[in-house]
Amino acid sequence: MNKDNSSMKMDPQLSLRLLAEGGVLVIAGVPEGTEFGIDLCAYTIGSDFRGVKMIPPGVHYVWCSSRGPYGDAAPRVGFVHFFHPNEIVVREWDHELEELRPRRIAEPEVERDRIRKNLAQLERVLAPYDYRYVVQWKELTGSVTESCVNRCRPSEGTIRTNITLQSCPDADRPRGGAATGSISRRNAAARLLLDESELLPDLKPVEGTAPRFSTVPLRVPHDAQPAEVSRHALDCINAVHKLLEGFETDDGLIEELQLAYAFFLVGYSVESLAHWRKLLGLLAHSQTAVTKHKLTYMKYSEVLAHQLPHLPEELMVPGPHNTVYKDVRELLVNLHAGGLSVSAERLTKRLEKKLGWEFEGLLDEDPEDQPVVIELPEA
């Protein structure tokens, strides 16, 4: 995230063209001193700030963070919107919830037409979109379509750092059913011993507040037979197939991956990071999937090359306890084995340069996969 208050230099002719073609975001009633951001740039709202102009077409993430009386910042609350050329979007400040909301007036279209006619007079209170970071933003979100935005954003439209949760009745709890039979009761008792979260109250998101991402299948299905557990764990091709079948287009997965990461990177959405993390954990563990879906994995490796350098600091240190690093290493192995060595080498070089990650002995056989030799006593 870039918080840069320096002025942006731009050719006057280019500025006029971008002003004519770009979108406009108008915000009303936001208190002075509130933190405001769009995409990769963050600002502090001043007395004459009323929005942003020259917004390039495509997906953009807008957020605000209110300030307390002692200067403490509230968690970010924002929304995502797919801007069209010359589109005007109007938001107003909700003083009770301290967040931006859609304009609540009788004739919003009339207001937008009035803004369009008087745009020249409003220019001085509209900050230009900072094009110094537009290339970086396009690298992170260039595949996201409007249909993906409409499908994945919360139905209420607002994205928060943490989703709003509510307790659900015992009858609706996934583990709330009564156990029947001695075996079922023993299994339930064993689960309680192995996972103390079974004792915690079950919570579910308040309807309309959570991002609507696709469901990520389990690498090892719950109903897998004992003989199938190892096969699923070593190569989760069935789960990858099930995941890809849930998208209407071939690029649907790539679009969702980029949008989920944008929700996390800009909006600090914990739920979105968890979803992105699940997708990496699934896609990294199937050599067969790389072989059968080469184009998807080529695009995925390019997406990761732009996303991983923006990881939080605690996930940037390579090592056995960094699960992101371990999954990326496994993905690189499967890219080589699945016939995408060029993609693997590009991703490796990018991570070595940006993060200092090294992958020594990447193609060496893992000692855990080697056969175990047992010395039998002599007769």
PDB file of N, CA and C in Angstrom, residues 101-191:
ATOM      1  N   ARG A 101     -21.708   4.640   2.003  1.00  0.00           N
ATOM      2  CA  ARG A 101     -22.875   3.888   1.570  1.00  0.00           C
ATOM      3  C   ARG A 101     -23.415   4.513   0.291  1.00  0.00           C
ATOM      4  N   PRO A 102     -24.223   3.785  -0.489  1.00  0.00           N
ATOM      5  CA  PRO A 102     -24.838   4.369  -1.684  1.00  0.00           C
ATOM      6  C   PRO A 102     -25.706   5.566  -1.314  1.00  0.00           C
ATOM      7  N   ARG A 103     -25.760   6.517  -2.213  1.00  0.00           N
ATOM      8  CA  ARG A 103     -26.512   7.756  -1.987  1.00  0.00           C
ATOM      9  C   ARG A 103     -27.995   7.449  -1.776  1.00  0.00           C
ATOM     10  N   ARG A 104     -28.576   7.999  -0.723  1.00  0.00           N
ATOM     11  CA  ARG A 104     -29.991   7.771  -0.415  1.00  0.00           C
ATOM     12  C   ARG A 104     -30.803   9.023  -0.723  1.00  0.00           C
ATOM     13  N   ILE A 105     -31.128   9.190  -1.991  1.00  0.00           N
ATOM     14  CA  ILE A 105     -31.972  10.294  -2.426  1.00  0.00           C
ATOM     15  C   ILE A 105     -33.029   9.753  -3.377  1.00  0.00           C
ATOM     16  N   ALA A 106     -34.044  10.564  -3.616  1.00  0.00           N
ATOM     17  CA  ALA A 106     -35.175  10.098  -4.421  1.00  0.00           C
ATOM     18  C   ALA A 106     -34.800   9.872  -5.885  1.00  0.00           C
ATOM     19  N   GLU A 107     -33.981  10.747  -6.449  1.00  0.00           N
ATOM     20  CA  GLU A 107     -33.651  10.656  -7.880  1.00  0.00           C
ATOM     21  C   GLU A 107     -32.131  10.684  -8.072  1.00  0.00           C
ATOM     22  N   PRO A 108     -31.459   9.564  -7.830  1.00  0.00           N
ATOM     23  CA  PRO A 108     -29.994   9.543  -7.964  1.00  0.00           C
ATOM     24  C   PRO A 108     -29.506   9.811  -9.382  1.00  0.00           C
ATOM     25  N   GLU A 109     -30.301   9.409 -10.382  1.00  0.00           N
ATOM     26  CA  GLU A 109     -29.883   9.618 -11.764  1.00  0.00           C
ATOM     27  C   GLU A 109     -29.858  11.106 -12.104  1.00  0.00           C
ATOM     28  N   VAL A 110     -30.798  11.856 -11.552  1.00  0.00           N
ATOM     29  CA  VAL A 110     -30.831  13.302 -11.782  1.00  0.00           C
ATOM     30  C   VAL A 110     -29.593  13.951 -11.173  1.00  0.00           C
ATOM     31  N   GLU A 111     -29.198  13.480  -9.989  1.00  0.00           N
ATOM     32  CA  GLU A 111     -28.005  14.036  -9.350  1.00  0.00           C
ATOM     33  C   GLU A 111     -26.760  13.734 -10.178  1.00  0.00           C
ATOM     34  N   ARG A 112     -26.652  12.516 -10.719  1.00  0.00           N
ATOM     35  CA  ARG A 112     -25.485  12.178 -11.532  1.00  0.00           C
ATOM     36  C   ARG A 112     -25.428  13.027 -12.800  1.00  0.00           C
ATOM     37  N   ASP A 113     -26.580  13.290 -13.405  1.00  0.00           N
ATOM     38  CA  ASP A 113     -26.602  14.150 -14.594  1.00  0.00           C
ATOM     39  C   ASP A 113     -26.166  15.570 -14.247  1.00  0.00           C
ATOM     40  N   ARG A 114     -26.571  16.047 -13.094  1.00  0.00           N
ATOM     41  CA  ARG A 114     -26.184  17.393 -12.666  1.00  0.00           C
ATOM     42  C   ARG A 114     -24.674  17.451 -12.417  1.00  0.00           C
ATOM     43  N   ILE A 115     -24.129  16.394 -11.832  1.00  0.00           N
ATOM     44  CA  ILE A 115     -22.674  16.340 -11.600  1.00  0.00           C
ATOM     45  C   ILE A 115     -21.934  16.332 -12.927  1.00  0.00           C
ATOM     46  N   ARG A 116     -22.459  15.583 -13.882  1.00  0.00           N
ATOM     47  CA  ARG A 116     -21.798  15.503 -15.193  1.00  0.00           C
ATOM     48  C   ARG A 116     -21.771  16.864 -15.890  1.00  0.00           C
ATOM     49  N   LYS A 117     -22.856  17.609 -15.790  1.00  0.00           N
ATOM     50  CA  LYS A 117     -22.929  18.913 -16.447  1.00  0.00           C
ATOM     51  C   LYS A 117     -22.011  19.934 -15.773  1.00  0.00           C
ATOM     52  N   ASN A 118     -21.771  19.740 -14.477  1.00  0.00           N
ATOM     53  CA  ASN A 118     -20.967  20.716 -13.732  1.00  0.00           C
ATOM     54  C   ASN A 118     -19.589  20.153 -13.353  1.00  0.00           C
ATOM     55  N   LEU A 119     -19.138  19.178 -14.101  1.00  0.00           N
ATOM     56  CA  LEU A 119     -17.883  18.508 -13.759  1.00  0.00           C
ATOM     57  C   LEU A 119     -16.703  19.468 -13.819  1.00  0.00           C
ATOM     58  N   ALA A 120     -16.728  20.400 -14.746  1.00  0.00           N
ATOM     59  CA  ALA A 120     -15.622  21.357 -14.861  1.00  0.00           C
ATOM     60  C   ALA A 120     -15.483  22.194 -13.598  1.00  0.00           C
ATOM     61  N   GLN A 121     -16.621  22.560 -12.964  1.00  0.00           N
ATOM     62  CA  GLN A 121     -16.568  23.353 -11.743  1.00  0.00           C
ATOM     63  C   GLN A 121     -16.153  22.511 -10.531  1.00  0.00           C
ATOM     64  N   LEU A 122     -16.348  21.176 -10.629  1.00  0.00           N
ATOM     65  CA  LEU A 122     -16.023  20.298  -9.505  1.00  0.00           C
ATOM     66  C   LEU A 122     -14.579  19.795  -9.537  1.00  0.00           C
ATOM     67  N   GLU A 123     -13.883  20.085 -10.629  1.00  0.00           N
ATOM     68  CA  GLU A 123     -12.533  19.520 -10.784  1.00  0.00           C
ATOM     69  C   GLU A 123     -11.606  19.862  -9.642  1.00  0.00           C
ATOM     70  N   ARG A 124     -11.707  21.045  -9.096  1.00  0.00           N
ATOM     71  CA  ARG A 124     -10.753  21.477  -8.069  1.00  0.00           C
ATOM     72  C   ARG A 124     -10.912  20.695  -6.764  1.00  0.00           C
ATOM     73  N   VAL A 125     -12.088  20.079  -6.544  1.00  0.00           N
ATOM     74  CA  VAL A 125     -12.294  19.302  -5.307  1.00  0.00           C
ATOM     75  C   VAL A 125     -12.232  17.798  -5.566  1.00  0.00           C
ATOM     76  N   LEU A 126     -11.865  17.408  -6.791  1.00  0.00           N
ATOM     77  CA  LEU A 126     -11.710  15.994  -7.131  1.00  0.00           C
ATOM     78  C   LEU A 126     -10.237  15.707  -7.363  1.00  0.00           C
ATOM     79  N   ALA A 127      -9.681  14.773  -6.616  1.00  0.00           N
ATOM     80  CA  ALA A 127      -8.277  14.407  -6.779  1.00  0.00           C
ATOM     81  C   ALA A 127      -8.121  13.505  -7.990  1.00  0.00           C
ATOM     82  N   PRO A 128      -7.061  13.661  -8.771  1.00  0.00           N
ATOM     83  CA  PRO A 128      -6.849  12.759  -9.908  1.00  0.00           C
ATOM     84  C   PRO A 128      -6.414  11.381  -9.437  1.00  0.00           C
ATOM     85  N   TYR A 129      -6.888  10.374 -10.125  1.00  0.00           N
ATOM     86  CA  TYR A 129      -6.429   9.006  -9.838  1.00  0.00           C
ATOM     87  C   TYR A 129      -4.919   8.950 -10.052  1.00  0.00           C
ATOM     88  N   ASP A 130      -4.199   8.323  -9.143  1.00  0.00           N
ATOM     89  CA  ASP A 130      -2.740   8.311  -9.203  1.00  0.00           C
ATOM     90  C   ASP A 130      -2.259   7.238 -10.188  1.00  0.00           C
ATOM     91  N   TYR A 131      -1.899   7.670 -11.382  1.00  0.00           N
ATOM     92  CA  TYR A 131      -1.507   6.738 -12.439  1.00  0.00           C
ATOM     93  C   TYR A 131      -0.094   6.187 -12.250  1.00  0.00           C
ATOM     94  N   ARG A 132       0.602   6.618 -11.208  1.00  0.00           N
ATOM     95  CA  ARG A 132       1.920   6.044 -10.945  1.00  0.00           C
ATOM     96  C   ARG A 132       1.821   4.583 -10.528  1.00  0.00           C
ATOM     97  N   TYR A 133       0.641   4.176 -10.061  1.00  0.00           N
ATOM     98  CA  TYR A 133       0.469   2.813  -9.572  1.00  0.00           C
ATOM     99  C   TYR A 133      -0.523   2.014 -10.412  1.00  0.00           C
ATOM    100  N   VAL A 134      -0.924   2.551 -11.556  1.00  0.00           N
ATOM    101  CA  VAL A 134      -1.945   1.879 -12.345  1.00  0.00           C
ATOM    102  C   VAL A 134      -1.421   0.583 -12.957  1.00  0.00           C
ATOM    103  N   VAL A 135      -0.153   0.550 -13.358  1.00  0.00           N
ATOM    104  CA  VAL A 135       0.402  -0.672 -13.942  1.00  0.00           C
ATOM    105  C   VAL A 135       0.422  -1.795 -12.911  1.00  0.00           C
ATOM    106  N   GLN A 136       0.836  -1.458 -11.704  1.00  0.00           N
ATOM    107  CA  GLN A 136       0.891  -2.455 -10.632  1.00  0.00           C
ATOM    108  C   GLN A 136      -0.504  -2.987 -10.308  1.00  0.00           C
ATOM    109  N   TRP A 137      -1.502  -2.094 -10.312  1.00  0.00           N
ATOM    110  CA  TRP A 137      -2.871  -2.516 -10.033  1.00  0.00           C
ATOM    111  C   TRP A 137      -3.410  -3.408 -11.156  1.00  0.00           C
ATOM    112  N   LYS A 138      -3.079  -3.080 -12.392  1.00  0.00           N
ATOM    113  CA  LYS A 138      -3.522  -3.899 -13.518  1.00  0.00           C
ATOM    114  C   LYS A 138      -2.885  -5.292 -13.473  1.00  0.00           C
ATOM    115  N   GLU A 139      -1.637  -5.364 -13.007  1.00  0.00           N
ATOM    116  CA  GLU A 139      -0.996  -6.672 -12.872  1.00  0.00           C
ATOM    117  C   GLU A 139      -1.720  -7.541 -11.846  1.00  0.00           C
ATOM    118  N   LEU A 140      -2.284  -6.907 -10.845  1.00  0.00           N
ATOM    119  CA  LEU A 140      -2.958  -7.658  -9.780  1.00  0.00           C
ATOM    120  C   LEU A 140      -4.408  -7.985 -10.103  1.00  0.00           C
ATOM    121  N   THR A 141      -5.059  -7.186 -10.954  1.00  0.00           N
ATOM    122  CA  THR A 141      -6.501  -7.355 -11.181  1.00  0.00           C
ATOM    123  C   THR A 141      -6.894  -7.379 -12.651  1.00  0.00           C
ATOM    124  N   GLY A 142      -5.929  -7.508 -13.550  1.00  0.00           N
ATOM    125  CA  GLY A 142      -6.217  -7.351 -14.973  1.00  0.00           C
ATOM    126  C   GLY A 142      -7.203  -8.350 -15.552  1.00  0.00           C
ATOM    127  N   SER A 143      -7.374  -9.501 -14.917  1.00  0.00           N
ATOM    128  CA  SER A 143      -8.281 -10.524 -15.455  1.00  0.00           C
ATOM    129  C   SER A 143      -9.695 -10.426 -14.897  1.00  0.00           C
ATOM    130  N   VAL A 144      -9.905  -9.602 -13.874  1.00  0.00           N
ATOM    131  CA  VAL A 144     -11.202  -9.544 -13.195  1.00  0.00           C
ATOM    132  C   VAL A 144     -12.244  -8.889 -14.092  1.00  0.00           C
ATOM    133  N   THR A 145     -13.372  -9.557 -14.277  1.00  0.00           N
ATOM    134  CA  THR A 145     -14.469  -9.034 -15.092  1.00  0.00           C
ATOM    135  C   THR A 145     -15.587  -8.504 -14.194  1.00  0.00           C
ATOM    136  N   GLU A 146     -16.504  -7.776 -14.811  1.00  0.00           N
ATOM    137  CA  GLU A 146     -17.625  -7.237 -14.048  1.00  0.00           C
ATOM    138  C   GLU A 146     -18.504  -8.350 -13.485  1.00  0.00           C
ATOM    139  N   SER A 147     -18.685  -9.424 -14.241  1.00  0.00           N
ATOM    140  CA  SER A 147     -19.503 -10.534 -13.754  1.00  0.00           C
ATOM    141  C   SER A 147     -18.871 -11.190 -12.530  1.00  0.00           C
ATOM    142  N   CYS A 148     -17.540 -11.260 -12.495  1.00  0.00           N
ATOM    143  CA  CYS A 148     -16.850 -11.811 -11.331  1.00  0.00           C
ATOM    144  C   CYS A 148     -17.063 -10.919 -10.111  1.00  0.00           C
ATOM    145  N   VAL A 149     -16.990  -9.600 -10.306  1.00  0.00           N
ATOM    146  CA  VAL A 149     -17.225  -8.655  -9.207  1.00  0.00           C
ATOM    147  C   VAL A 149     -18.631  -8.816  -8.657  1.00  0.00           C
ATOM    148  N   ASN A 150     -19.624  -8.891  -9.542  1.00  0.00           N
ATOM    149  CA  ASN A 150     -21.013  -9.014  -9.102  1.00  0.00           C
ATOM    150  C   ASN A 150     -21.268 -10.333  -8.387  1.00  0.00           C
ATOM    151  N   ARG A 151     -20.556 -11.367  -8.802  1.00  0.00           N
ATOM    152  CA  ARG A 151     -20.757 -12.693  -8.189  1.00  0.00           C
ATOM    153  C   ARG A 151     -20.092 -12.805  -6.826  1.00  0.00           C
ATOM    154  N   CYS A 152     -18.926 -12.197  -6.648  1.00  0.00           N
ATOM    155  CA  CYS A 152     -18.117 -12.441  -5.447  1.00  0.00           C
ATOM    156  C   CYS A 152     -18.309 -11.421  -4.331  1.00  0.00           C
ATOM    157  N   ARG A 153     -18.687 -10.214  -4.641  1.00  0.00           N
ATOM    158  CA  ARG A 153     -18.795  -9.233  -3.557  1.00  0.00           C
ATOM    159  C   ARG A 153     -19.994  -9.572  -2.676  1.00  0.00           C
ATOM    160  N   PRO A 154     -19.982  -9.153  -1.414  1.00  0.00           N
ATOM    161  CA  PRO A 154     -21.125  -9.416  -0.526  1.00  0.00           C
ATOM    162  C   PRO A 154     -22.408  -8.838  -1.102  1.00  0.00           C
ATOM    163  N   SER A 155     -23.501  -9.517  -0.856  1.00  0.00           N
ATOM    164  CA  SER A 155     -24.772  -9.051  -1.419  1.00  0.00           C
ATOM    165  C   SER A 155     -25.154  -7.670  -0.888  1.00  0.00           C
ATOM    166  N   GLU A 156     -24.712  -7.311   0.328  1.00  0.00           N
ATOM    167  CA  GLU A 156     -24.974  -5.977   0.851  1.00  0.00           C
ATOM    168  C   GLU A 156     -24.009  -4.941   0.284  1.00  0.00           C
ATOM    169  N   GLY A 157     -22.929  -5.397  -0.346  1.00  0.00           N
ATOM    170  CA  GLY A 157     -22.009  -4.492  -1.020  1.00  0.00           C
ATOM    171  C   GLY A 157     -20.817  -4.046  -0.203  1.00  0.00           C
ATOM    172  N   THR A 158     -20.925  -4.062   1.115  1.00  0.00           N
ATOM    173  CA  THR A 158     -19.851  -3.565   1.977  1.00  0.00           C
ATOM    174  C   THR A 158     -18.893  -4.688   2.339  1.00  0.00           C
ATOM    175  N   ILE A 159     -17.587  -4.392   2.260  1.00  0.00           N
ATOM    176  CA  ILE A 159     -16.555  -5.375   2.602  1.00  0.00           C
ATOM    177  C   ILE A 159     -15.829  -4.884   3.840  1.00  0.00           C
ATOM    178  N   ARG A 160     -15.772  -5.731   4.859  1.00  0.00           N
ATOM    179  CA  ARG A 160     -15.122  -5.374   6.113  1.00  0.00           C
ATOM    180  C   ARG A 160     -13.908  -6.264   6.354  1.00  0.00           C
ATOM    181  N   THR A 161     -13.030  -5.790   7.238  1.00  0.00           N
ATOM    182  CA  THR A 161     -11.843  -6.575   7.569  1.00  0.00           C
ATOM    183  C   THR A 161     -12.233  -7.936   8.117  1.00  0.00           C
ATOM    184  N   ASN A 162     -13.209  -7.964   9.010  1.00  0.00           N
ATOM    185  CA  ASN A 162     -13.741  -9.213   9.542  1.00  0.00           C
ATOM    186  C   ASN A 162     -15.238  -9.250   9.281  1.00  0.00           C
ATOM    187  N   ILE A 163     -15.717 -10.375   8.810  1.00  0.00           N
ATOM    188  CA  ILE A 163     -17.146 -10.494   8.532  1.00  0.00           C
ATOM    189  C   ILE A 163     -17.927 -10.522   9.842  1.00  0.00           C
ATOM    190  N   THR A 164     -19.182 -10.098   9.783  1.00  0.00           N
ATOM    191  CA  THR A 164     -20.056 -10.102  10.950  1.00  0.00           C
ATOM    192  C   THR A 164     -20.604 -11.499  11.170  1.00  0.00           C
ATOM    193  N   LEU A 165     -20.445 -12.025  12.390  1.00  0.00           N
ATOM    194  CA  LEU A 165     -20.868 -13.388  12.703  1.00  0.00           C
ATOM    195  C   LEU A 165     -22.043 -13.379  13.666  1.00  0.00           C
ATOM    196  N   GLN A 166     -22.820 -14.455  13.605  1.00  0.00           N
ATOM    197  CA  GLN A 166     -23.921 -14.648  14.547  1.00  0.00           C
ATOM    198  C   GLN A 166     -23.979 -16.124  14.917  1.00  0.00           C
ATOM    199  N   SER A 167     -24.440 -16.403  16.120  1.00  0.00           N
ATOM    200  CA  SER A 167     -24.565 -17.797  16.535  1.00  0.00           C
ATOM    201  C   SER A 167     -25.781 -18.411  15.863  1.00  0.00           C
ATOM    202  N   CYS A 168     -25.676 -19.676  15.540  1.00  0.00           N
ATOM    203  CA  CYS A 168     -26.796 -20.355  14.889  1.00  0.00           C
ATOM    204  C   CYS A 168     -27.402 -21.357  15.861  1.00  0.00           C
ATOM    205  N   PRO A 169     -28.686 -21.683  15.692  1.00  0.00           N
ATOM    206  CA  PRO A 169     -29.338 -22.639  16.586  1.00  0.00           C
ATOM    207  C   PRO A 169     -28.634 -23.990  16.557  1.00  0.00           C
ATOM    208  N   ASP A 170     -28.783 -24.734  17.632  1.00  0.00           N
ATOM    209  CA  ASP A 170     -28.112 -26.030  17.721  1.00  0.00           C
ATOM    210  C   ASP A 170     -28.543 -26.960  16.594  1.00  0.00           C
ATOM    211  N   ALA A 171     -29.792 -26.834  16.159  1.00  0.00           N
ATOM    212  CA  ALA A 171     -30.276 -27.699  15.085  1.00  0.00           C
ATOM    213  C   ALA A 171     -29.560 -27.426  13.768  1.00  0.00           C
ATOM    214  N   ASP A 172     -29.057 -26.189  13.578  1.00  0.00           N
ATOM    215  CA  ASP A 172     -28.370 -25.830  12.338  1.00  0.00           C
ATOM    216  C   ASP A 172     -26.875 -26.063  12.406  1.00  0.00           C
ATOM    217  N   ARG A 173     -26.365 -26.457  13.584  1.00  0.00           N
ATOM    218  CA  ARG A 173     -24.932 -26.652  13.723  1.00  0.00           C
ATOM    219  C   ARG A 173     -24.484 -27.865  12.928  1.00  0.00           C
ATOM    220  N   PRO A 174     -23.375 -27.771  12.180  1.00  0.00           N
ATOM    221  CA  PRO A 174     -22.880 -28.924  11.426  1.00  0.00           C
ATOM    222  C   PRO A 174     -22.587 -30.121  12.309  1.00  0.00           C
ATOM    223  N   ARG A 175     -22.241 -29.880  13.595  1.00  0.00           N
ATOM    224  CA  ARG A 175     -21.931 -30.989  14.476  1.00  0.00           C
ATOM    225  C   ARG A 175     -22.963 -31.105  15.594  1.00  0.00           C
ATOM    226  N   GLY A 176     -24.159 -30.546  15.353  1.00  0.00           N
ATOM    227  CA  GLY A 176     -25.142 -30.498  16.424  1.00  0.00           C
ATOM    228  C   GLY A 176     -26.101 -31.665  16.448  1.00  0.00           C
ATOM    229  N   GLY A 177     -26.050 -32.549  15.451  1.00  0.00           N
ATOM    230  CA  GLY A 177     -26.969 -33.665  15.418  1.00  0.00           C
ATOM    231  C   GLY A 177     -26.658 -34.681  16.491  1.00  0.00           C
ATOM    232  N   ALA A 178     -27.664 -35.384  16.923  1.00  0.00           N
ATOM    233  CA  ALA A 178     -27.470 -36.389  17.953  1.00  0.00           C
ATOM    234  C   ALA A 178     -26.804 -37.622  17.370  1.00  0.00           C
ATOM    235  N   ALA A 179     -25.838 -38.168  18.079  1.00  0.00           N
ATOM    236  CA  ALA A 179     -25.141 -39.374  17.621  1.00  0.00           C
ATOM    237  C   ALA A 179     -25.982 -40.587  17.929  1.00  0.00           C
ATOM    238  N   THR A 180     -26.073 -41.496  17.005  1.00  0.00           N
ATOM    239  CA  THR A 180     -26.833 -42.730  17.193  1.00  0.00           C
ATOM    240  C   THR A 180     -25.892 -43.900  17.095  1.00  0.00           C
ATOM    241  N   GLY A 181     -26.036 -44.840  18.037  1.00  0.00           N
ATOM    242  CA  GLY A 181     -25.200 -46.029  18.007  1.00  0.00           C
ATOM    243  C   GLY A 181     -23.908 -45.815  18.765  1.00  0.00           C
ATOM    244  N   SER A 182     -23.350 -46.884  19.237  1.00  0.00           N
ATOM    245  CA  SER A 182     -22.135 -46.795  20.049  1.00  0.00           C
ATOM    246  C   SER A 182     -20.945 -46.304  19.237  1.00  0.00           C
ATOM    247  N   ILE A 183     -20.845 -46.717  17.950  1.00  0.00           N
ATOM    248  CA  ILE A 183     -19.722 -46.301  17.116  1.00  0.00           C
ATOM    249  C   ILE A 183     -19.780 -44.805  16.867  1.00  0.00           C
ATOM    250  N   SER A 184     -20.982 -44.275  16.560  1.00  0.00           N
ATOM    251  CA  SER A 184     -21.118 -42.850  16.316  1.00  0.00           C
ATOM    252  C   SER A 184     -20.773 -42.048  17.559  1.00  0.00           C
ATOM    253  N   ARG A 185     -21.205 -42.559  18.726  1.00  0.00           N
ATOM    254  CA  ARG A 185     -20.889 -41.843  19.958  1.00  0.00           C
ATOM    255  C   ARG A 185     -19.391 -41.849  20.223  1.00  0.00           C
ATOM    256  N   ARG A 186     -18.728 -42.971  19.920  1.00  0.00           N
ATOM    257  CA  ARG A 186     -17.280 -43.030  20.106  1.00  0.00           C
ATOM    258  C   ARG A 186     -16.569 -42.090  19.148  1.00  0.00           C
ATOM    259  N   ASN A 187     -17.057 -42.015  17.884  1.00  0.00           N
ATOM    260  CA  ASN A 187     -16.450 -41.093  16.916  1.00  0.00           C
ATOM    261  C   ASN A 187     -16.613 -39.646  17.364  1.00  0.00           C
ATOM    262  N   ALA A 188     -17.781 -39.314  17.883  1.00  0.00           N
ATOM    263  CA  ALA A 188     -18.005 -37.953  18.360  1.00  0.00           C
ATOM    264  C   ALA A 188     -17.083 -37.626  19.517  1.00  0.00           C
ATOM    265  N   ALA A 189     -16.914 -38.584  20.437  1.00  0.00           N
ATOM    266  CA  ALA A 189     -16.010 -38.357  21.572  1.00  0.00           C
ATOM    267  C   ALA A 189     -14.574 -38.201  21.101  1.00  0.00           C
ATOM    268  N   ALA A 190     -14.178 -38.978  20.106  1.00  0.00           N
ATOM    269  CA  ALA A 190     -12.813 -38.883  19.581  1.00  0.00           C
ATOM    270  C   ALA A 190     -12.581 -37.522  18.935  1.00  0.00           C
ATOM    271  N   ARG A 191     -13.593 -36.999  18.218  1.00  0.00           N
ATOM    272  CA  ARG A 191     -13.443 -35.691  17.595  1.00  0.00           C
ATOM    273  C   ARG A 191     -13.257 -34.602  18.645  1.00  0.00           C
TER     274      ARG A 191
END
